[in-house]
Coordinates of C-alpha atoms and ligand atoms in Angstrom, one line a residue:
M1 CA 60.7 118.7 83.0
Q2 CA 62.4 120.1 80.2
V3 CA 62.4 119.8 76.4
H4 CA 65.4 120.2 74.8
R5 CA 64.5 120.9 70.4
G6 CA 67.5 120.5 68.0
H7 CA 68.9 117.8 65.3
L8 CA 69.4 114.6 67.8
I9 CA 72.2 112.4 67.1
H10 CA 73.0 109.0 69.1
L11 CA 73.3 105.1 68.9
T12 CA 70.4 103.7 70.2
G13 CA 70.3 100.4 72.1
K14 CA 73.6 98.6 72.7
P15 CA 75.2 97.8 69.3
T16 CA 78.7 96.4 69.0
V17 CA 81.1 98.6 67.0
S18 CA 80.6 97.4 63.9
D19 CA 76.8 97.4 64.7
S20 CA 76.5 100.4 65.4
P21 CA 75.7 101.9 61.5
Q22 CA 72.5 100.3 62.0
A23 CA 72.0 101.9 65.4
L24 CA 72.4 105.9 63.9
I25 CA 69.6 107.8 64.7
S26 CA 69.6 111.2 63.3
L27 CA 66.5 113.8 63.7
P28 CA 66.8 117.0 62.3
D29 CA 64.0 117.9 64.5
G30 CA 64.0 115.8 67.5
A31 CA 63.5 116.2 71.4
L32 CA 64.6 114.9 74.3
A33 CA 62.5 115.7 77.6
V34 CA 64.3 115.2 80.6
D35 CA 62.4 114.9 84.5
D36 CA 63.5 116.8 87.1
S37 CA 65.6 113.7 88.4
G38 CA 67.8 114.2 85.2
R39 CA 66.4 111.2 83.6
I40 CA 65.9 111.1 79.6
V41 CA 61.9 110.3 79.4
F42 CA 61.4 111.0 76.1
S43 CA 63.5 110.9 72.9
G44 CA 62.4 111.0 69.1
A45 CA 60.6 113.3 66.6
F46 CA 59.6 116.4 68.0
D47 CA 56.0 116.0 66.4
D48 CA 55.8 112.8 68.3
L49 CA 56.3 114.4 71.8
P50 CA 53.7 112.6 73.9
A51 CA 50.7 115.5 74.7
E52 CA 51.2 115.2 78.5
L53 CA 55.2 116.6 77.5
S54 CA 53.8 119.1 75.4
S55 CA 53.4 121.9 78.1
A56 CA 56.9 121.5 79.5
E57 CA 59.3 124.1 78.9
T58 CA 60.7 124.0 75.7
V59 CA 64.5 125.0 74.8
D60 CA 64.9 125.5 71.1
H61 CA 68.6 125.0 70.1
R62 CA 68.1 124.8 66.2
P63 CA 70.1 124.6 64.3
G64 CA 72.1 123.2 67.4
F65 CA 72.6 119.4 67.6
L66 CA 71.9 117.1 70.6
L67 CA 74.6 114.5 71.1
P68 CA 75.6 112.4 73.9
G69 CA 78.3 113.7 76.2
F70 CA 81.7 112.5 75.2
I71 CA 83.5 109.8 77.4
D72 CA 87.6 109.8 77.8
T73 CA 88.4 106.7 79.0
H74 CA 92.3 107.7 79.2
V75 CA 93.3 111.2 80.7
H76 CA 95.9 112.2 83.3
F77 CA 95.2 114.5 85.5
P78 CA 99.1 115.6 86.7
Q79 CA 99.8 116.1 83.1
T80 CA 97.3 119.0 82.6
Y81 CA 100.0 121.5 81.8
S82 CA 102.3 118.4 79.9
G83 CA 101.0 118.5 76.6
D84 CA 103.0 119.3 74.0
A85 CA 106.3 118.4 75.6
Y86 CA 109.4 118.5 73.7
G87 CA 112.6 117.1 73.7
G88 CA 111.3 113.1 75.3
G89 CA 111.6 111.2 72.4
Q90 CA 109.3 107.7 73.0
L91 CA 107.4 106.6 75.8
L92 CA 110.2 105.9 78.5
E93 CA 112.4 108.7 77.3
W94 CA 109.4 111.0 77.6
L95 CA 108.4 109.7 81.0
N96 CA 112.0 109.9 82.3
S97 CA 112.7 113.6 81.1
C98 CA 109.3 115.0 80.7
I99 CA 106.7 113.8 82.6
F100 CA 108.0 112.2 85.9
P101 CA 109.4 115.8 86.6
S102 CA 105.8 117.6 85.9
E103 CA 103.9 115.3 87.9
S104 CA 106.2 115.6 90.9
R105 CA 105.3 119.4 91.0
F106 CA 101.6 118.4 92.2
A107 CA 103.5 117.6 95.4
D108 CA 102.8 121.4 95.7
T109 CA 99.3 121.5 97.1
D110 CA 98.0 125.0 95.9
F111 CA 100.0 123.7 92.5
A112 CA 97.3 120.6 92.3
A113 CA 94.7 122.4 93.3
T114 CA 94.7 124.8 90.4
A115 CA 95.5 121.7 87.7
A116 CA 92.2 120.3 89.5
A117 CA 90.1 123.5 88.2
D118 CA 91.8 124.0 85.2
F119 CA 91.5 120.1 84.7
C120 CA 87.8 120.3 85.2
D121 CA 87.7 123.5 82.8
R122 CA 89.4 121.6 79.8
R123 CA 86.8 118.6 80.3
I124 CA 83.5 121.0 80.1
R125 CA 85.2 122.9 77.3
A126 CA 85.6 119.7 75.3
G127 CA 82.3 118.2 76.4
T128 CA 83.6 115.2 78.4
T129 CA 80.9 114.7 80.5
A130 CA 82.7 111.0 81.8
A131 CA 86.3 110.1 82.0
V132 CA 88.8 107.5 83.3
V133 CA 91.5 109.9 84.8
F134 CA 94.7 108.6 85.8
G135 CA 95.5 110.5 88.7
S136 CA 98.4 111.7 90.7
A137 CA 100.2 110.1 92.7
F138 CA 99.7 112.7 95.7
P139 CA 96.1 111.9 97.9
H140 CA 95.8 115.9 98.3
A141 CA 96.1 116.5 94.6
Q142 CA 93.1 113.5 94.1
D143 CA 91.2 115.1 97.3
A144 CA 91.6 118.3 95.0
L145 CA 90.5 116.4 91.6
F146 CA 87.8 114.8 93.5
T147 CA 86.6 117.8 95.4
E148 CA 86.5 119.8 91.7
T149 CA 84.9 117.1 89.7
R150 CA 82.1 116.9 92.2
R151 CA 81.7 120.7 92.8
R152 CA 81.0 121.0 88.9
G153 CA 78.7 118.0 88.6
L154 CA 80.8 116.1 86.5
R155 CA 81.1 111.9 86.0
I156 CA 84.8 110.3 87.2
V157 CA 86.8 106.9 87.6
S158 CA 90.1 108.1 88.7
G159 CA 92.7 106.6 91.0
R160 CA 95.9 107.8 92.3
G161 CA 99.0 106.5 90.2
I162 CA 100.5 103.8 91.7
Q163 CA 104.5 103.7 91.2
T164 CA 106.7 101.4 93.8
V165 CA 109.8 101.5 91.3
G166 CA 110.9 103.9 88.9
P167 CA 114.1 105.7 88.0
D168 CA 115.4 109.0 89.8
S169 CA 113.5 111.5 88.0
A170 CA 110.7 109.7 89.3
T171 CA 111.7 109.7 93.3
A172 CA 109.1 112.1 94.5
L173 CA 106.3 109.6 92.8
I174 CA 107.6 106.6 94.7
T175 CA 106.1 105.1 97.8
S176 CA 107.1 101.9 99.5
E177 CA 104.5 98.6 99.1
D178 CA 102.9 99.0 101.8
D179 CA 102.0 102.8 101.4
A180 CA 101.5 101.5 97.8
I181 CA 98.3 99.7 99.1
R182 CA 97.0 101.5 102.5
L183 CA 96.8 104.8 100.3
T184 CA 94.9 103.0 97.5
R185 CA 92.8 101.5 100.2
E186 CA 91.9 105.0 101.7
E187 CA 91.5 106.5 98.4
I188 CA 88.8 104.1 97.5
D189 CA 86.8 104.7 101.0
K190 CA 87.2 108.3 101.0
W191 CA 85.9 108.4 97.3
H192 CA 84.1 105.6 95.7
A193 CA 80.4 106.7 95.4
A194 CA 81.4 109.7 97.9
D195 CA 78.4 111.7 96.9
T196 CA 75.5 109.3 97.1
G197 CA 76.6 106.4 98.9
D198 CA 75.3 104.0 96.0
P199 CA 78.3 103.3 93.1
A200 CA 74.6 102.5 91.2
T201 CA 73.9 106.0 91.2
A202 CA 77.5 108.1 92.3
L203 CA 79.1 110.5 89.6
L204 CA 82.3 110.0 91.6
H205 CA 84.6 106.4 91.3
V206 CA 87.5 105.1 92.4
A207 CA 89.8 103.4 90.4
V208 CA 93.3 100.9 91.0
V209 CA 95.8 102.4 89.0
P210 CA 99.1 100.9 88.8
R211 CA 101.2 103.5 85.8
F212 CA 102.2 100.3 83.9
S213 CA 104.1 97.5 85.1
L214 CA 107.5 98.8 84.7
S215 CA 106.5 101.2 87.7
V216 CA 105.6 98.2 90.2
T217 CA 106.9 95.1 91.1
R218 CA 105.7 91.4 91.3
Q219 CA 105.0 92.2 95.2
T220 CA 102.9 95.2 94.4
L221 CA 100.8 93.6 92.1
E222 CA 100.3 90.7 94.2
K223 CA 98.8 93.0 96.4
L224 CA 97.2 94.8 94.3
G225 CA 94.9 91.5 93.0
E226 CA 94.5 91.4 96.8
L227 CA 92.7 94.5 97.6
Y228 CA 90.8 94.8 94.2
E229 CA 89.5 91.1 94.6
S230 CA 88.0 92.9 97.7
V231 CA 86.8 95.8 96.0
R232 CA 85.2 94.6 93.1
D233 CA 81.2 93.7 94.4
R234 CA 81.8 97.6 95.1
G235 CA 82.5 98.5 91.3
V236 CA 86.0 99.8 91.9
Y237 CA 87.4 99.8 88.6
F238 CA 91.2 98.4 87.3
H239 CA 92.8 101.5 85.3
T240 CA 96.5 101.4 83.3
H241 CA 98.5 101.1 80.1
L242 CA 99.2 98.2 77.9
N243 CA 101.6 97.8 74.9
E244 CA 102.4 100.7 73.9
N245 CA 105.9 101.1 72.3
N246 CA 107.3 98.1 71.0
R247 CA 110.7 99.3 70.0
P248 CA 112.7 96.1 69.5
G249 CA 114.9 95.3 72.8
T250 CA 114.7 98.5 74.7
G251 CA 110.9 99.5 74.4
E252 CA 108.4 99.1 77.3
V253 CA 107.2 95.7 75.4
D254 CA 110.3 94.2 75.4
T255 CA 111.2 95.8 78.8
T256 CA 108.3 94.8 80.7
K257 CA 108.7 90.9 79.2
A258 CA 112.3 91.0 80.5
V259 CA 111.5 92.7 83.7
Y260 CA 109.1 90.0 84.7
E261 CA 110.2 87.0 82.4
V262 CA 106.5 86.7 81.1
D263 CA 105.3 85.2 77.5
S264 CA 102.8 88.2 77.3
Y265 CA 102.8 91.6 78.7
L266 CA 98.8 91.1 79.6
D267 CA 100.2 88.2 81.9
T268 CA 101.5 90.8 84.3
Y269 CA 97.7 92.1 84.6
D270 CA 96.4 88.9 84.7
G271 CA 98.0 87.2 87.8
K272 CA 100.6 85.5 86.5
F273 CA 103.5 87.9 87.0
L274 CA 106.2 85.2 87.9
A275 CA 108.7 84.1 85.7
G276 CA 107.4 82.3 82.8
S277 CA 103.6 83.7 83.6
K278 CA 103.3 81.4 86.4
V279 CA 100.2 82.4 88.4
G280 CA 101.5 84.7 91.7
G281 CA 98.2 86.1 92.3
R282 CA 94.3 87.1 91.5
S283 CA 94.0 88.9 88.1
L284 CA 93.1 92.4 87.7
L285 CA 91.2 92.1 84.5
G286 CA 87.1 92.5 84.2
P287 CA 84.3 94.5 83.2
R288 CA 85.6 97.5 84.9
S289 CA 89.3 97.3 83.7
I290 CA 90.3 99.6 81.3
L291 CA 93.8 99.1 79.2
A292 CA 95.0 102.3 77.5
H293 CA 96.9 101.9 74.2
C294 CA 96.9 98.1 73.5
V295 CA 98.7 99.2 69.9
H296 CA 100.9 95.8 69.9
C297 CA 98.4 93.3 71.2
T298 CA 98.6 89.2 70.4
D299 CA 95.9 87.7 69.5
A300 CA 96.1 85.7 72.8
E301 CA 96.0 88.9 74.7
L302 CA 93.2 90.3 72.3
A303 CA 91.1 87.4 73.3
R304 CA 91.8 87.1 77.1
M305 CA 90.7 91.0 77.2
A306 CA 87.0 90.1 75.1
E307 CA 87.0 86.7 77.4
T308 CA 87.3 88.8 80.4
G309 CA 85.1 91.9 79.9
T310 CA 88.1 94.2 79.7
S311 CA 88.1 96.9 77.3
I312 CA 90.4 99.1 75.2
S313 CA 91.1 102.9 75.4
H314 CA 92.3 103.5 72.0
C315 CA 94.8 106.9 72.1
P316 CA 95.2 107.5 68.3
T317 CA 96.8 111.3 69.1
S318 CA 98.9 109.8 71.7
Q319 CA 100.5 107.2 69.8
Q320 CA 101.1 109.4 66.8
F321 CA 102.8 112.3 69.1
L322 CA 104.7 109.1 70.9
G323 CA 105.6 107.4 68.1
S324 CA 104.2 104.2 69.2
G325 CA 102.4 102.7 66.3
T326 CA 98.5 101.9 65.6
M327 CA 96.1 99.6 67.1
P328 CA 95.5 97.0 63.9
W329 CA 91.5 97.8 63.4
K330 CA 90.1 94.9 61.9
R331 CA 92.2 92.5 63.7
T332 CA 91.1 94.4 67.3
V333 CA 87.6 94.3 66.1
A334 CA 87.3 90.9 65.4
S335 CA 88.4 90.0 68.8
G336 CA 85.6 91.1 70.1
V337 CA 87.2 93.3 72.7
N338 CA 85.4 96.2 73.5
I339 CA 87.0 99.7 71.8
S340 CA 86.7 103.1 73.5
I341 CA 88.4 106.4 73.0
G342 CA 90.9 108.2 74.9
T343 CA 92.8 111.1 74.6
D344 CA 95.5 110.3 76.7
F345 CA 96.6 114.1 77.5
G346 CA 99.4 114.7 78.2
G347 CA 100.9 112.3 76.1
G348 CA 98.1 113.3 73.1
D349 CA 98.0 116.7 72.8
E350 CA 94.0 117.4 72.2
W351 CA 91.2 117.6 74.8
L352 CA 88.5 117.1 72.3
I353 CA 87.1 114.0 71.9
P354 CA 86.2 114.2 68.2
Q355 CA 89.6 115.4 67.2
V356 CA 90.7 111.8 68.6
L357 CA 88.5 110.4 66.9
A358 CA 89.4 112.3 63.5
D359 CA 93.1 110.9 64.6
S360 CA 91.7 107.4 64.8
F361 CA 89.7 107.8 61.2
K362 CA 93.0 109.2 59.4
V363 CA 95.4 105.9 60.7
H364 CA 93.1 103.4 60.3
I365 CA 92.6 104.2 56.8
S366 CA 96.4 104.4 56.7
E367 CA 97.4 100.9 57.8
A368 CA 98.8 98.8 55.5
G369 CA 96.9 96.9 52.4
D370 CA 94.2 95.2 53.5
A371 CA 94.5 96.1 57.0
G372 CA 93.6 100.1 56.0
V373 CA 89.8 100.7 56.8
S374 CA 87.4 103.9 56.0
L375 CA 85.7 104.3 59.1
H376 CA 82.3 104.7 59.3
P377 CA 81.2 107.6 61.0
A378 CA 79.2 105.9 63.3
E379 CA 81.8 104.1 64.3
L380 CA 83.6 106.9 65.3
L381 CA 80.6 108.0 67.2
F382 CA 80.7 104.6 69.3
M383 CA 83.8 105.0 70.5
G384 CA 83.4 108.2 71.9
T385 CA 80.1 107.4 73.7
V386 CA 78.5 103.4 73.2
G387 CA 81.7 102.3 73.8
G388 CA 82.6 104.5 76.2
A389 CA 79.9 103.7 78.6
R390 CA 80.4 100.0 78.1
A391 CA 83.9 100.5 79.1
L392 CA 83.3 102.2 82.3
D393 CA 80.5 99.3 82.8
M394 CA 77.7 102.2 83.2
E395 CA 76.0 101.1 79.6
D396 CA 71.9 101.2 81.2
R397 CA 73.1 104.9 82.4
I398 CA 74.7 106.9 80.1
G399 CA 76.4 106.7 76.2
N400 CA 73.3 107.3 74.3
L401 CA 70.4 109.1 74.3
D402 CA 67.2 106.4 75.1
A403 CA 64.5 107.3 76.8
G404 CA 65.6 105.8 80.6
R405 CA 69.2 107.0 80.6
E406 CA 70.8 109.8 82.7
A407 CA 70.7 112.8 80.3
D408 CA 74.5 113.7 79.9
F409 CA 74.3 115.4 76.4
L410 CA 75.7 118.2 74.6
V411 CA 74.7 121.1 72.5
I412 CA 76.5 121.8 69.8
D413 CA 76.0 125.1 68.0
P414 CA 77.7 125.5 64.4
A415 CA 77.9 129.3 64.8
G416 CA 80.1 129.1 67.4
W417 CA 83.1 127.9 65.0
S418 CA 82.5 129.1 61.6
P419 CA 84.4 126.0 59.7
L420 CA 82.3 124.1 61.5
S421 CA 78.9 125.7 60.4
G422 CA 80.3 125.9 57.0
A423 CA 81.0 122.1 56.7
I424 CA 77.0 121.9 57.8
D425 CA 75.4 124.4 55.8
R426 CA 77.9 124.4 52.5
G427 CA 79.4 121.1 52.1
T428 CA 78.2 118.7 49.1
R429 CA 75.8 116.0 50.0
S430 CA 75.1 113.0 48.3
S431 CA 71.3 112.8 47.4
E432 CA 70.9 109.5 49.0
P433 CA 69.6 110.1 52.2
D434 CA 71.6 107.5 54.1
L435 CA 74.9 108.9 53.3
A436 CA 73.8 112.1 53.3
T437 CA 72.9 111.7 57.2
H438 CA 76.5 109.5 57.4
Q439 CA 78.4 112.9 55.5
T440 CA 77.0 115.3 57.9
L441 CA 77.9 113.4 61.0
F442 CA 81.4 112.9 60.1
A443 CA 81.3 116.7 59.0
L444 CA 80.4 117.3 62.6
L445 CA 82.8 114.9 64.2
M446 CA 85.7 116.1 62.0
S447 CA 85.1 120.0 62.3
V448 CA 83.8 120.6 65.6
R449 CA 85.7 122.1 67.9
E450 CA 85.4 123.5 71.7
P451 CA 83.9 127.1 70.7
A452 CA 80.9 125.0 68.9
I453 CA 80.2 123.4 72.3
S454 CA 77.8 125.8 73.5
Q455 CA 76.1 123.6 76.2
V456 CA 77.1 120.6 78.5
Y457 CA 74.8 118.8 80.7
V458 CA 75.0 115.7 83.4
Q459 CA 72.2 114.4 84.7
G460 CA 69.8 117.0 82.9
R461 CA 72.0 119.5 85.1
R462 CA 73.6 122.2 83.0
I463 CA 77.3 123.0 83.5
D464 CA 78.7 126.3 83.2
N465 CA 81.3 125.8 80.2
R466 CA 82.1 129.6 79.8
Ligands
LIG501 ZN1 98.3 107.4 79.7

């Protein structure tokens, strides 16, 4: 048993993004008691710590903050070294000229192993305790990623990136239809819940991950639908991209609709991938399905995602880097679909979830006219924590610091980053207590950088982040 004392901040219960301001807990002298199995047994004010816990070893992190670990629901392992890639243009050109060649380098076993170690380092430095990781096409690279992730004690959902068609620059990443299915099935059998044998307790999880509809065919989508249906009850995930680039005629959305002759892009993942959006196979949507971007969804697509429990990974940093536009905040929230947040590194150029939340604040306050909105800091925290846990269908395990959850948390020490300590110690605060609390959380999320994330815990175990 260990007690951590500090400024406790999290969203209690299971709020929606809109309810999150009412769920915000901020206890300047808070305590988190974690038992030897890594579960939170007490969460609250230090003065309310039960007598039976008062003799437990106490680590005093004050004036540090205790926050839930960040959850990045969309990040690309084979793009570990591809951030800030110049010379690509928008999405499809950037893929062809920058990304496919860089991802092809993971064919080299040593290169992939080095990348797996660097990828884990960057996650830990950024306090990303759980991540949905878009994987490499190469099974040896995925083996390296899962092995290293397990060694470090991090949570992961990942699957090899599936491509069965593509341009010449993607040749090394493309497999036959049969191999695409075989390799995906083998990865599930090898790595899904490999650490504990039970998805309900595991840190390692596998997803079925076609890059996007343009990298596969109707045949691939039909076979993946069959495969996914056969492993749904084992807690396997589905992850891909949706509605990212809408350049008229030549962008991703129009090209997908033209190639598949469908009414909407989402139909291709919903089993309706035949011409005229006719049903050709099983749907890939559901409560463990996470679709990155969703910038240009129709109301019908948003409603279908909400209906099926599918989640969005919102990636505003990447959307700015690739000129993809801005997910309409009010319309997306109104649909009821769950919204989590993703760095989309290397489409994005940031590993740190709070920096992506900061970009989210900036793009939504800049939406035109009545669509513009000043997000509440609790809504930002929601996307980086509770929304991510919900996207992972792990809301009973992680995402906040309620008693009973697994203890995935961070210590943020403002002294590690002087712009943060300045904003916390000398920033102006309202005389109204609730607003002052919201101002402090906002300053924390906007100003924190990796050097201030001083300790990282997953299931109560401290992970070396230096
Ligand atoms: Zn992506």
